[in-house]
Amino acid sequence: MADGTKAVVDTSVTDDGTAPATAGESPADEPAAESATEATAPLSAAEIAAELAGRRAKSDPADAAAPAPQDDRGTEDTGDAGPEQADEDAEFDPAATLDQPTGELPLLRPAPDRHSGDRIADRYRLEECTTQSEFFSSWRAVDEKLRRAVGVHLLAAGHQRARGVLAAAKSAALLGDPRFVQVLDAVQEGDHVYVIREWLPGAADLAQLLADGPLEPYDAYQMVRQVAEAIAAAHRRGQAHLRLTPRCVLRTESGQYRINGIAVDAALRGLPDDDAALTDTRAIGALLYAALTHRWPYPEDRYDLQGLPKDLGCVPPDQVRAGVHKGLSEIAARALCEQPPHHLDPITTPEELAKAIALMPKIRQPEPPPPPAFTPPPRPQPRPHQQRPQIRLADGPATVIAPAAARPTRPRLRRLVRVTASVVALAAIGVASWQLVSKFNKHDRNSEDGQVQPPPGQSAPATPGGGATAKPVTIAGASSFNPLGDGPEHVGETALAFDGDPATSWQTSGYLQDLGGANKAGTGLLVDLGSVQQVGSVRVEFVGSTKVELRAAPAGTTPEATKAGLEGLGAAVATQTGSTVELRPGTALSTRYLLLWLTGLPKDGSDSQYRGKIAEVKVTS
């Protein structure tokens, strides 16, 4: 994972704020350690004490000589205040840093001083600083090797949190769930620790989505359902987020939600993992509350949302804003409040929350309003033929006779008929000529494409799909699916399998023996179509002859990279062997996730190991 050769992409949008650990309590006042670019979550008591000690030392050196608080090991936590500490910094050995006991490392080592245009690991060029704190910085960067955007966290290797950040990043990388923004690399290089993760350029975080008002019930339902299911799956695998905020929940262009910063964001800020299940549940409840009411459910104003009055207590969203969906309001109150109103049972774990949402009646997407009815414009009235009034003289006074209604004369009618007939004849000749030219052009194009036109009077042969033209299906993403191995394989290169360039490819790890037999049964690539799509065929180009099975997840489910998740995909719907294969399901197939399960790999001539390489994947309906 630290080979530095993995592809890159991140949503390092500024991720501020967090849900409190207990309902009804507002977050503690946070120190002004972070810059104005990010309002961070409440810090732990130890972290606040360390920051205050550091500032006191900087402002008054005399105070730095006073006895400092003791940590659990009995060593003094002096921050970076006194002259003796400065001498220790001068002798700092980055190679031995992570091998020291945590209590011996300085807590207040400042963030590395970096600027736009700097390069790290001879590969990543820093572009824009998105978060700047006293102890770490976050950047949007460019992977110059793969020419992709990435997110980068930078931390001093001598900081007391460095070891925890590396451990959190590596465990998050092994999660392998496409609903989370993936960690691509985590390395100590010299006196720096850096974490590389995906960047989602077209995604918008929940705080941006709430800028114009609350979400519609359907959108709020989709958000809380997808987030709760993803966090529950992470907890089942021993992972927790601990700092889930509106800045961490991202909606992609396909309408799917992805979660940024699992474990890593909390480790960067030293947040404790006490009662992680309750912390993440309260945070999801706060997200739903904000989505329904356009208010932050605590007294402080956060994420451009107005807080609730301090004396209001924990009330359901439908008592804050009229028209809130009743079922979603109860879910938010049960997840957020320690004692929900109306004697409802509180929800204290993400698993319980996901089950409660699944038991709700599904909220359907509202139908778009019908287009306005077409009203033809009023027809203009024909102007009557103008005639001069006639004056008739009689024995009495002169009288004026009004003209009669204008009527076309017989010669004029004949002339009108001739003109009309001529126009119709010319129009018919023009249409016939256009159809004839179009027919010849179509014949020429089909001839160039190698298609043989049937003789006149005979119909064209039917296409293999029943006559309907196959349409390409856009691939939203892909991830390594290796439930029988030690973790994902080359997670940074998965996008190369559908980038439109057959010269680039995603590859598996190298194996001394081919898959099957005494070795593991297979490994694969999980393809995400963004939403449920009709799948007619999947074309796959390999580097070398490869045996592959096509499997599909049931609609509405997200497969996990576990043995149970593999079994949940069921049997293969198509199987082929070759360097270019066309996988066609035997029956109609509707799914969001497709698994290309490799069961036979070619031998790589460079090292004589068995290795699968997927150069290009194309899906059609």
Coordinates of N, CA, C and O in Angstrom, one line a residue, residues 402-565:
A402 N -74.7 50.5 -48.2 CA -73.5 49.8 -47.7 C -73.1 48.7 -48.6 O -74.0 48.1 -49.2
P403 N -71.8 48.4 -48.8 CA -71.4 47.3 -49.7 C -71.8 46.0 -49.1 O -71.8 45.8 -47.9
A404 N -72.1 45.1 -49.9 CA -72.5 43.7 -49.5 C -71.2 43.0 -49.1 O -70.1 43.4 -49.4
A405 N -71.3 41.8 -48.4 CA -70.2 41.0 -48.0 C -69.4 40.6 -49.3 O -69.9 40.2 -50.3
A406 N -68.1 40.8 -49.1 CA -67.2 40.5 -50.3 C -67.2 39.1 -50.6 O -67.0 38.2 -49.8
R407 N -67.3 38.8 -51.9 CA -67.3 37.4 -52.4 C -66.3 37.3 -53.5 O -66.4 38.1 -54.4
P408 N -65.4 36.3 -53.5 CA -64.5 36.2 -54.6 C -65.2 35.9 -55.9 O -66.2 35.1 -55.9
T409 N -64.8 36.5 -57.0 CA -65.4 36.2 -58.3 C -64.9 34.9 -58.8 O -64.0 34.3 -58.3
R410 N -65.6 34.3 -59.8 CA -65.3 33.0 -60.4 C -63.9 33.0 -61.0 O -63.1 32.0 -60.7
P411 N -63.4 34.0 -61.7 CA -62.0 34.0 -62.2 C -61.0 33.9 -61.1 O -59.9 33.3 -61.2
R412 N -61.3 34.7 -60.0 CA -60.3 34.7 -58.9 C -60.2 33.3 -58.3 O -59.2 32.8 -57.8
L413 N -61.4 32.6 -58.1 CA -61.3 31.2 -57.6 C -60.5 30.3 -58.4 O -59.7 29.5 -57.9
R414 N -60.7 30.4 -59.8 CA -59.9 29.5 -60.6 C -58.4 29.8 -60.5 O -57.5 28.9 -60.5
R415 N -58.0 31.1 -60.4 CA -56.6 31.4 -60.2 C -56.1 30.9 -58.9 O -55.0 30.4 -58.8
L416 N -56.9 31.0 -57.8 CA -56.4 30.5 -56.5 C -56.2 29.0 -56.5 O -55.3 28.4 -56.0
V417 N -57.1 28.3 -57.2 CA -57.0 26.8 -57.3 C -55.7 26.4 -58.0 O -55.0 25.5 -57.6
R418 N -55.4 27.1 -59.2 CA -54.2 26.8 -59.9 C -52.9 27.0 -59.1 O -52.0 26.2 -59.1
V419 N -52.9 28.2 -58.4 CA -51.7 28.5 -57.5 C -51.5 27.4 -56.4 O -50.4 26.9 -56.2
T420 N -52.7 27.0 -55.8 CA -52.6 26.0 -54.7 C -52.1 24.7 -55.3 O -51.2 24.0 -54.7
A421 N -52.6 24.3 -56.4 CA -52.2 23.0 -57.0 C -50.7 23.0 -57.3 O -50.0 22.0 -57.2
S422 N -50.2 24.2 -57.8 CA -48.8 24.3 -58.2 C -47.9 24.1 -56.9 O -46.9 23.4 -56.9
V423 N -48.3 24.8 -55.8 CA -47.5 24.7 -54.6 C -47.5 23.3 -54.1 O -46.4 22.8 -53.7
V424 N -48.6 22.6 -54.1 CA -48.7 21.2 -53.6 C -47.8 20.3 -54.4 O -47.1 19.5 -53.9
A425 N -47.8 20.5 -55.7 CA -47.0 19.7 -56.6 C -45.5 19.9 -56.3 O -44.7 18.9 -56.3
L426 N -45.1 21.1 -56.2 CA -43.7 21.4 -55.9 C -43.3 20.8 -54.6 O -42.2 20.3 -54.4
A427 N -44.1 20.9 -53.6 CA -43.8 20.4 -52.3 C -43.7 18.8 -52.3 O -42.8 18.3 -51.7
A428 N -44.5 18.2 -53.1 CA -44.5 16.7 -53.2 C -43.2 16.3 -53.9 O -42.5 15.3 -53.5
I429 N -42.8 17.1 -55.0 CA -41.5 16.8 -55.7 C -40.3 16.9 -54.7 O -39.4 16.1 -54.7
G430 N -40.4 18.0 -53.9 CA -39.3 18.2 -53.0 C -39.1 17.1 -51.9 O -38.0 16.6 -51.6
V431 N -40.3 16.7 -51.4 CA -40.2 15.6 -50.4 C -39.7 14.3 -51.0 O -38.9 13.6 -50.4
A432 N -40.2 14.0 -52.2 CA -39.8 12.8 -52.8 C -38.3 12.8 -53.1 O -37.6 11.8 -52.9
S433 N -37.8 13.9 -53.5 CA -36.4 14.1 -53.8 C -35.5 13.9 -52.5 O -34.5 13.2 -52.5
W434 N -36.0 14.5 -51.5 CA -35.3 14.4 -50.2 C -35.2 13.0 -49.7 O -34.2 12.5 -49.2
Q435 N -36.4 12.2 -49.8 CA -36.4 10.9 -49.4 C -35.5 10.0 -50.2 O -34.8 9.1 -49.7
L436 N -35.4 10.3 -51.5 CA -34.6 9.5 -52.4 C -33.1 9.7 -52.0 O -32.3 8.7 -52.0
V437 N -32.7 11.0 -51.8 CA -31.3 11.2 -51.5 C -30.9 10.6 -50.1 O -29.9 10.0 -50.0
S438 N -31.9 10.7 -49.2 CA -31.6 10.1 -47.9 C -31.4 8.6 -48.0 O -30.5 8.0 -47.3
K439 N -32.2 8.0 -48.8 CA -32.1 6.5 -49.0 C -30.7 6.1 -49.6 O -30.1 5.2 -49.1
F440 N -30.3 6.9 -50.6 CA -29.0 6.6 -51.2 C -27.8 6.8 -50.2 O -26.9 6.0 -50.1
N441 N -27.9 7.9 -49.4 CA -26.9 8.2 -48.4 C -26.8 7.1 -47.4 O -25.8 6.7 -46.9
K442 N -28.0 6.6 -46.9 CA -28.0 5.6 -45.9 C -27.4 4.3 -46.5 O -26.7 3.5 -45.8
H443 N -27.7 4.0 -47.8 CA -27.2 2.8 -48.4 C -25.7 2.9 -48.5 O -24.9 1.9 -48.2
D444 N -25.2 4.1 -48.8 CA -23.7 4.3 -48.9 C -23.0 4.1 -47.6 O -22.0 3.4 -47.4
R445 N -23.7 4.7 -46.5 CA -23.0 4.5 -45.2 C -23.0 3.1 -44.7 O -22.1 2.6 -44.2
N446 N -24.1 2.4 -45.0 CA -24.2 1.0 -44.6 C -23.2 0.1 -45.4 O -22.6 -0.8 -44.8
S447 N -23.0 0.5 -46.6 CA -22.0 -0.2 -47.4 C -20.6 0.0 -46.9 O -19.8 -1.0 -46.8
E448 N -20.3 1.2 -46.5 CA -19.0 1.5 -45.9 C -18.8 0.7 -44.6 O -17.7 0.3 -44.2
D449 N -19.9 0.5 -43.8 CA -19.8 -0.2 -42.5 C -19.8 -1.7 -42.7 O -19.8 -2.4 -41.7
G450 N -19.9 -2.2 -44.0 CA -19.9 -3.6 -44.2 C -21.2 -4.2 -44.0 O -21.4 -5.5 -43.9
Q451 N -22.4 -3.5 -44.0 CA -23.7 -4.0 -43.9 C -24.3 -4.2 -45.3 O -24.2 -3.3 -46.1
V452 N -24.9 -5.3 -45.5 CA -25.5 -5.6 -46.8 C -27.0 -5.3 -46.7 O -27.7 -5.7 -45.8
Q453 N -27.5 -4.4 -47.6 CA -28.8 -4.0 -47.7 C -29.7 -5.1 -48.3 O -29.3 -5.7 -49.3
P454 N -30.9 -5.3 -47.8 CA -31.8 -6.3 -48.5 C -32.3 -5.8 -49.7 O -32.4 -4.6 -49.9
P455 N -32.8 -6.6 -50.6 CA -33.4 -6.2 -51.9 C -34.7 -5.5 -51.6 O -35.3 -5.6 -50.5
P456 N -35.1 -4.6 -52.6 CA -36.4 -3.9 -52.3 C -37.5 -4.9 -52.1 O -37.6 -5.9 -52.8
G457 N -38.4 -4.6 -51.2 CA -39.5 -5.4 -50.8 C -39.3 -6.4 -49.7 O -40.2 -7.1 -49.3
Q458 N -38.0 -6.5 -49.3 CA -37.7 -7.5 -48.2 C -37.2 -6.7 -47.0 O -36.6 -5.6 -47.1
S459 N -37.5 -7.2 -45.8 CA -37.2 -6.5 -44.6 C -35.7 -6.8 -44.2 O -35.2 -7.9 -44.6
A460 N -35.1 -5.9 -43.4 CA -33.8 -6.1 -43.0 C -33.7 -7.2 -41.9 O -34.7 -7.4 -41.2
P461 N -32.6 -7.9 -41.8 CA -32.6 -9.0 -40.8 C -32.6 -8.4 -39.4 O -32.1 -7.3 -39.2
A462 N -33.1 -9.1 -38.4 CA -33.3 -8.6 -37.0 C -31.9 -8.6 -36.4 O -31.0 -9.4 -36.6
T463 N -31.7 -7.7 -35.4 CA -30.5 -7.6 -34.7 C -30.5 -8.6 -33.6 O -31.6 -9.1 -33.2
P464 N -29.3 -9.0 -33.0 CA -29.3 -10.0 -32.0 C -30.1 -9.7 -30.8 O -30.6 -10.5 -30.1
G465 N -30.3 -8.4 -30.5 CA -31.0 -8.0 -29.3 C -32.5 -7.9 -29.5 O -33.2 -7.2 -28.8
G466 N -33.0 -8.4 -30.6 CA -34.4 -8.3 -30.9 C -34.8 -7.1 -31.7 O -35.9 -6.7 -31.8
G467 N -33.8 -6.5 -32.3 CA -34.1 -5.3 -33.2 C -33.8 -4.0 -32.5 O -33.7 -3.0 -33.2
A468 N -33.7 -3.9 -31.2 CA -33.4 -2.7 -30.5 C -32.0 -2.4 -30.5 O -31.1 -3.2 -30.4
T469 N -31.6 -1.1 -30.7 CA -30.2 -0.7 -30.8 C -29.7 -0.6 -29.3 O -30.3 0.0 -28.5
A470 N -28.5 -1.3 -29.1 CA -27.9 -1.3 -27.8 C -27.4 0.1 -27.5 O -26.8 0.8 -28.3
K471 N -27.6 0.5 -26.2 CA -27.2 1.9 -25.8 C -26.1 1.7 -24.7 O -26.2 0.8 -23.9
P472 N -25.0 2.5 -24.8 CA -24.0 2.4 -23.8 C -24.5 2.8 -22.4 O -25.3 3.7 -22.3
V473 N -24.0 2.1 -21.4 CA -24.3 2.4 -20.0 C -23.1 3.0 -19.3 O -22.0 2.4 -19.4
T474 N -23.2 4.2 -18.7 CA -22.1 4.9 -18.1 C -21.7 4.2 -16.9 O -22.5 3.8 -16.0
I475 N -20.4 3.9 -16.7 CA -19.8 3.3 -15.5 C -19.4 4.4 -14.5 O -18.7 5.3 -14.8
A476 N -20.0 4.4 -13.3 CA -19.8 5.4 -12.3 C -18.5 5.2 -11.5 O -17.9 6.2 -11.0
G477 N -18.1 4.0 -11.4 CA -16.9 3.7 -10.6 C -16.6 2.2 -10.6 O -17.4 1.4 -11.0
A478 N -15.5 1.8 -10.0 CA -15.1 0.4 -9.8 C -14.2 0.3 -8.6 O -13.5 1.2 -8.2
S479 N -14.2 -0.9 -8.0 CA -13.4 -1.2 -6.9 C -12.9 -2.6 -6.9 O -13.6 -3.5 -7.4
S480 N -11.8 -2.8 -6.3 CA -11.2 -4.2 -6.2 C -12.1 -5.0 -5.3 O -12.6 -4.6 -4.2
F481 N -12.4 -6.3 -5.7 CA -13.3 -7.2 -4.9 C -12.5 -8.4 -4.7 O -12.4 -9.3 -5.5
N482 N -11.9 -8.5 -3.5 CA -11.0 -9.6 -3.1 C -11.4 -10.3 -1.8 O -10.6 -10.2 -0.8
P483 N -12.6 -10.8 -1.7 CA -13.0 -11.4 -0.4 C -12.2 -12.6 0.1 O -12.3 -12.9 1.3
L484 N -11.6 -13.3 -0.8 CA -10.8 -14.4 -0.4 C -9.4 -14.2 -0.2 O -8.6 -15.1 0.1
G485 N -8.9 -12.9 -0.3 CA -7.5 -12.5 -0.1 C -7.3 -11.6 1.1 O -8.2 -11.6 2.1
D486 N -6.2 -10.9 1.2 CA -5.8 -10.1 2.3 C -6.3 -8.7 2.2 O -5.9 -7.8 3.0
G487 N -7.1 -8.3 1.2 CA -7.5 -7.0 1.0 C -7.6 -6.6 -0.4 O -7.3 -7.4 -1.3
P488 N -8.0 -5.3 -0.7 CA -8.2 -4.9 -2.1 C -6.8 -4.9 -2.8 O -5.8 -4.8 -2.2
E489 N -6.9 -5.1 -4.1 CA -5.7 -5.2 -5.0 C -5.6 -4.0 -5.9 O -6.6 -3.7 -6.6
H490 N -4.6 -3.2 -5.7 CA -4.3 -2.0 -6.6 C -5.5 -1.1 -6.7 O -6.0 -0.8 -7.8
V491 N -6.0 -0.7 -5.5 CA -7.2 0.1 -5.5 C -7.1 1.5 -6.3 O -8.0 2.0 -6.8
G492 N -5.9 2.0 -6.4 CA -5.7 3.2 -7.1 C -5.7 3.1 -8.6 O -5.8 4.1 -9.3
E493 N -5.8 1.9 -9.1 CA -5.8 1.7 -10.6 C -7.1 1.3 -11.2 O -7.2 1.0 -12.3
T494 N -8.1 1.2 -10.3 CA -9.4 0.6 -10.8 C -10.0 1.5 -11.9 O -10.7 1.0 -12.8
A495 N -9.8 2.8 -11.8 CA -10.4 3.7 -12.8 C -9.8 3.4 -14.2 O -10.4 3.8 -15.2
L496 N -8.6 2.8 -14.3 CA -8.0 2.6 -15.6 C -8.7 1.5 -16.4 O -8.5 1.4 -17.6
A497 N -9.6 0.8 -15.7 CA -10.4 -0.3 -16.4 C -11.5 0.3 -17.3 O -12.1 -0.5 -18.1
F498 N -11.9 1.5 -17.1 CA -13.0 2.1 -17.9 C -12.7 3.5 -18.3 O -13.6 4.4 -18.4
D499 N -11.4 3.8 -18.6 CA -11.0 5.2 -18.9 C -11.0 5.4 -20.4 O -10.6 6.5 -20.9
G500 N -11.4 4.5 -21.2 CA -11.5 4.6 -22.7 C -10.2 4.4 -23.3 O -10.1 4.5 -24.6
D501 N -9.1 4.0 -22.6 CA -7.8 3.8 -23.2 C -7.4 2.4 -23.0 O -7.0 2.0 -21.8
P502 N -7.4 1.5 -24.0 CA -7.0 0.1 -23.8 C -5.5 -0.1 -23.4 O -5.1 -1.2 -23.0
A503 N -4.7 1.0 -23.6 CA -3.3 0.9 -23.3 C -3.1 0.9 -21.7 O -2.0 0.5 -21.3
T504 N -4.1 1.3 -21.0 CA -3.9 1.3 -19.5 C -4.8 0.2 -19.0 O -5.8 -0.2 -19.6
S505 N -4.5 -0.3 -17.8 CA -5.3 -1.4 -17.2 C -5.2 -1.4 -15.7 O -4.2 -0.9 -15.1
W506 N -6.2 -2.1 -15.1 CA -6.2 -2.4 -13.7 C -5.7 -3.9 -13.6 O -6.0 -4.7 -14.5
Q507 N -4.8 -4.2 -12.6 CA -4.3 -5.5 -12.5 C -4.4 -6.1 -11.1 O -4.5 -5.3 -10.2
T508 N -4.5 -7.4 -11.1 CA -4.5 -8.1 -9.8 C -3.1 -8.2 -9.2 O -2.1 -7.8 -9.9
S509 N -3.0 -8.8 -8.1 CA -1.6 -9.1 -7.6 C -1.1 -10.3 -8.4 O -1.8 -11.0 -9.1
G510 N 0.2 -10.5 -8.2 CA 0.8 -11.7 -8.9 C 0.7 -12.9 -8.0 O 0.9 -12.8 -6.8
Y511 N 0.5 -14.1 -8.7 CA 0.3 -15.3 -7.9 C 1.3 -16.4 -8.5 O 1.5 -16.4 -9.7
L512 N 1.9 -17.1 -7.6 CA 2.8 -18.2 -8.1 C 2.1 -19.3 -8.8 O 2.7 -20.0 -9.6
Q513 N 0.8 -19.5 -8.4 CA 0.0 -20.5 -9.1 C -1.3 -19.9 -9.6 O -1.7 -18.8 -9.1
D514 N -1.9 -20.5 -10.6 CA -3.1 -19.9 -11.2 C -4.2 -20.1 -10.2 O -4.2 -20.9 -9.2
L515 N -5.3 -19.3 -10.3 CA -6.4 -19.3 -9.5 C -7.1 -20.7 -9.6 O -7.1 -21.3 -10.7
G516 N -7.8 -21.1 -8.5 CA -8.4 -22.4 -8.5 C -7.5 -23.5 -8.0 O -6.3 -23.2 -7.7
G517 N -8.0 -24.6 -7.8 CA -7.2 -25.7 -7.2 C -6.8 -25.4 -5.8 O -7.6 -25.1 -5.0
A518 N -5.5 -25.6 -5.5 CA -5.0 -25.3 -4.2 C -5.0 -23.8 -3.9 O -4.9 -23.4 -2.7
N519 N -4.9 -23.0 -4.9 CA -5.0 -21.5 -4.7 C -6.4 -21.1 -4.4 O -7.3 -21.8 -4.5
K520 N -6.6 -19.8 -4.2 CA -7.9 -19.3 -3.9 C -8.7 -19.3 -5.2 O -8.2 -19.3 -6.3
A521 N -10.1 -19.4 -5.1 CA -11.0 -19.6 -6.2 C -11.0 -18.5 -7.2 O -11.1 -18.7 -8.4
G522 N -10.8 -17.2 -6.7 CA -10.9 -16.1 -7.7 C -10.7 -14.8 -7.0 O -10.6 -14.7 -5.8
T523 N -10.6 -13.7 -7.8 CA -10.6 -12.3 -7.4 C -11.3 -11.5 -8.5 O -11.5 -12.1 -9.6
G524 N -11.6 -10.3 -8.2 CA -12.4 -9.6 -9.3 C -12.5 -8.1 -9.1 O -11.8 -7.5 -8.2
L525 N -13.2 -7.5 -10.0 CA -13.4 -6.1 -10.1 C -14.9 -5.8 -10.0 O -15.7 -6.4 -10.8
L526 N -15.4 -5.0 -9.0 CA -16.8 -4.7 -8.8 C -17.1 -3.4 -9.6 O -16.5 -2.3 -9.3
V527 N -18.0 -3.4 -10.6 CA -18.3 -2.3 -11.4 C -19.6 -1.7 -10.9 O -20.6 -2.4 -10.8
D528 N -19.5 -0.4 -10.7 CA -20.7 0.4 -10.2 C -21.3 1.2 -11.3 O -20.6 2.1 -11.9
L529 N -22.6 1.0 -11.7 CA -23.2 1.7 -12.7 C -23.9 3.0 -12.2 O -24.6 3.6 -13.0
G530 N -23.8 3.3 -11.0 CA -24.4 4.5 -10.4 C -25.8 4.4 -10.0 O -26.2 5.0 -9.0
S531 N -26.6 3.6 -10.7 CA -28.0 3.3 -10.3 C -28.4 2.0 -11.0 O -27.7 1.5 -11.9
V532 N -29.6 1.5 -10.7 CA -30.0 0.3 -11.3 C -30.2 0.5 -12.8 O -30.9 1.4 -13.2
Q533 N -29.6 -0.3 -13.6 CA -29.6 -0.2 -15.1 C -30.0 -1.6 -15.7 O -29.8 -2.6 -15.1
Q534 N -30.6 -1.5 -16.9 CA -30.8 -2.7 -17.7 C -29.5 -3.1 -18.4 O -28.9 -2.2 -19.1
V535 N -29.0 -4.3 -18.2 CA -27.7 -4.7 -18.8 C -28.0 -5.8 -19.8 O -28.6 -6.8 -19.6
G536 N -27.6 -5.5 -21.1 CA -27.7 -6.4 -22.2 C -26.4 -7.2 -22.4 O -26.5 -8.4 -22.7
S537 N -25.3 -6.5 -22.3 CA -24.0 -7.2 -22.5 C -22.9 -6.4 -21.9 O -23.0 -5.2 -21.6
V538 N -21.8 -7.1 -21.6 CA -20.6 -6.5 -21.0 C -19.4 -7.0 -21.8 O -19.1 -8.2 -21.9
R539 N -18.7 -6.0 -22.4 CA -17.5 -6.3 -23.2 C -16.3 -6.0 -22.4 O -16.2 -4.9 -21.9
V540 N -15.4 -7.0 -22.3 CA -14.2 -6.9 -21.5 C -13.0 -7.2 -22.3 O -12.9 -8.2 -23.0
E541 N -12.0 -6.3 -22.3 CA -10.7 -6.5 -23.0 C -9.7 -6.8 -21.9 O -9.5 -6.0 -21.0
F542 N -9.0 -7.9 -22.0 CA -8.0 -8.3 -21.1 C -6.6 -8.2 -21.7 O -6.5 -8.1 -23.0
V543 N -5.5 -8.3 -20.9 CA -4.2 -8.4 -21.4 C -3.8 -9.9 -21.2 O -3.5 -10.3 -20.1
G544 N -4.0 -10.7 -22.3 CA -3.8 -12.1 -22.1 C -5.1 -12.8 -22.0 O -6.1 -12.3 -21.5
S545 N -5.1 -14.1 -22.3 CA -6.4 -14.9 -22.2 C -6.7 -15.1 -20.7 O -5.9 -15.6 -20.0
T546 N -7.9 -14.8 -20.4 CA -8.4 -14.8 -19.0 C -9.8 -15.4 -18.9 O -10.6 -15.2 -19.8
K547 N -10.0 -16.2 -17.9 CA -11.3 -16.8 -17.7 C -12.1 -16.0 -16.7 O -11.6 -15.6 -15.6
V548 N -13.3 -15.6 -17.1 CA -14.0 -14.6 -16.3 C -15.5 -15.1 -16.2 O -16.1 -15.6 -17.1
E549 N -16.1 -14.8 -15.0 CA -17.5 -15.0 -14.8 C -18.2 -13.6 -14.5 O -17.5 -12.7 -13.9
L550 N -19.4 -13.4 -15.0 CA -20.2 -12.2 -14.8 C -21.2 -12.5 -13.7 O -22.0 -13.4 -13.9
R551 N -21.2 -11.8 -12.6 CA -22.2 -11.9 -11.6 C -22.8 -10.6 -11.3 O -22.2 -9.5 -11.6
A552 N -24.0 -10.5 -10.8 CA -24.8 -9.3 -10.6 C -25.4 -9.3 -9.2 O -25.9 -10.3 -8.7
A553 N -25.3 -8.1 -8.6 CA -25.9 -8.0 -7.2 C -27.4 -7.7 -7.4 O -27.9 -7.0 -8.3
P554 N -28.3 -8.3 -6.6 CA -29.7 -8.1 -6.6 C -30.0 -6.6 -6.5 O -29.3 -5.9 -5.8
A555 N -31.0 -6.1 -7.2 CA -31.3 -4.7 -7.2 C -31.6 -4.2 -5.8 O -32.3 -4.9 -5.0
G556 N -31.0 -3.1 -5.4 CA -31.3 -2.5 -4.1 C -30.3 -3.0 -3.0 O -30.4 -2.6 -1.9
T557 N -29.3 -3.8 -3.4 CA -28.3 -4.3 -2.5 C -26.9 -3.8 -2.9 O -26.6 -3.6 -4.1
T558 N -26.0 -3.7 -1.9 CA -24.6 -3.3 -2.2 C -23.7 -4.4 -1.7 O -23.7 -4.7 -0.5
P559 N -23.0 -5.1 -2.5 CA -22.2 -6.3 -2.1 C -21.0 -5.8 -1.3 O -20.3 -4.8 -1.6
E560 N -20.7 -6.5 -0.2 CA -19.5 -6.3 0.6 C -18.4 -7.3 0.2 O -18.7 -8.4 -0.2
A561 N -17.2 -6.8 0.3 CA -16.0 -7.7 -0.1 C -15.7 -8.7 1.0 O -14.6 -8.7 1.6
T562 N -16.7 -9.6 1.3 CA -16.6 -10.7 2.2 C -17.0 -11.9 1.5 O -17.7 -11.9 0.5
K563 N -16.8 -13.1 2.2 CA -17.3 -14.3 1.6 C -18.8 -14.3 1.6 O -19.4 -14.8 0.6
A564 N -19.5 -13.8 2.6 CA -20.9 -13.7 2.6 C -21.4 -12.8 1.4 O -22.4 -13.1 0.8
G565 N -20.6 -11.7 1.2 CA -21.0 -10.8 0.1 C -20.9 -11.5 -1.2 O -21.7 -11.3 -2.2

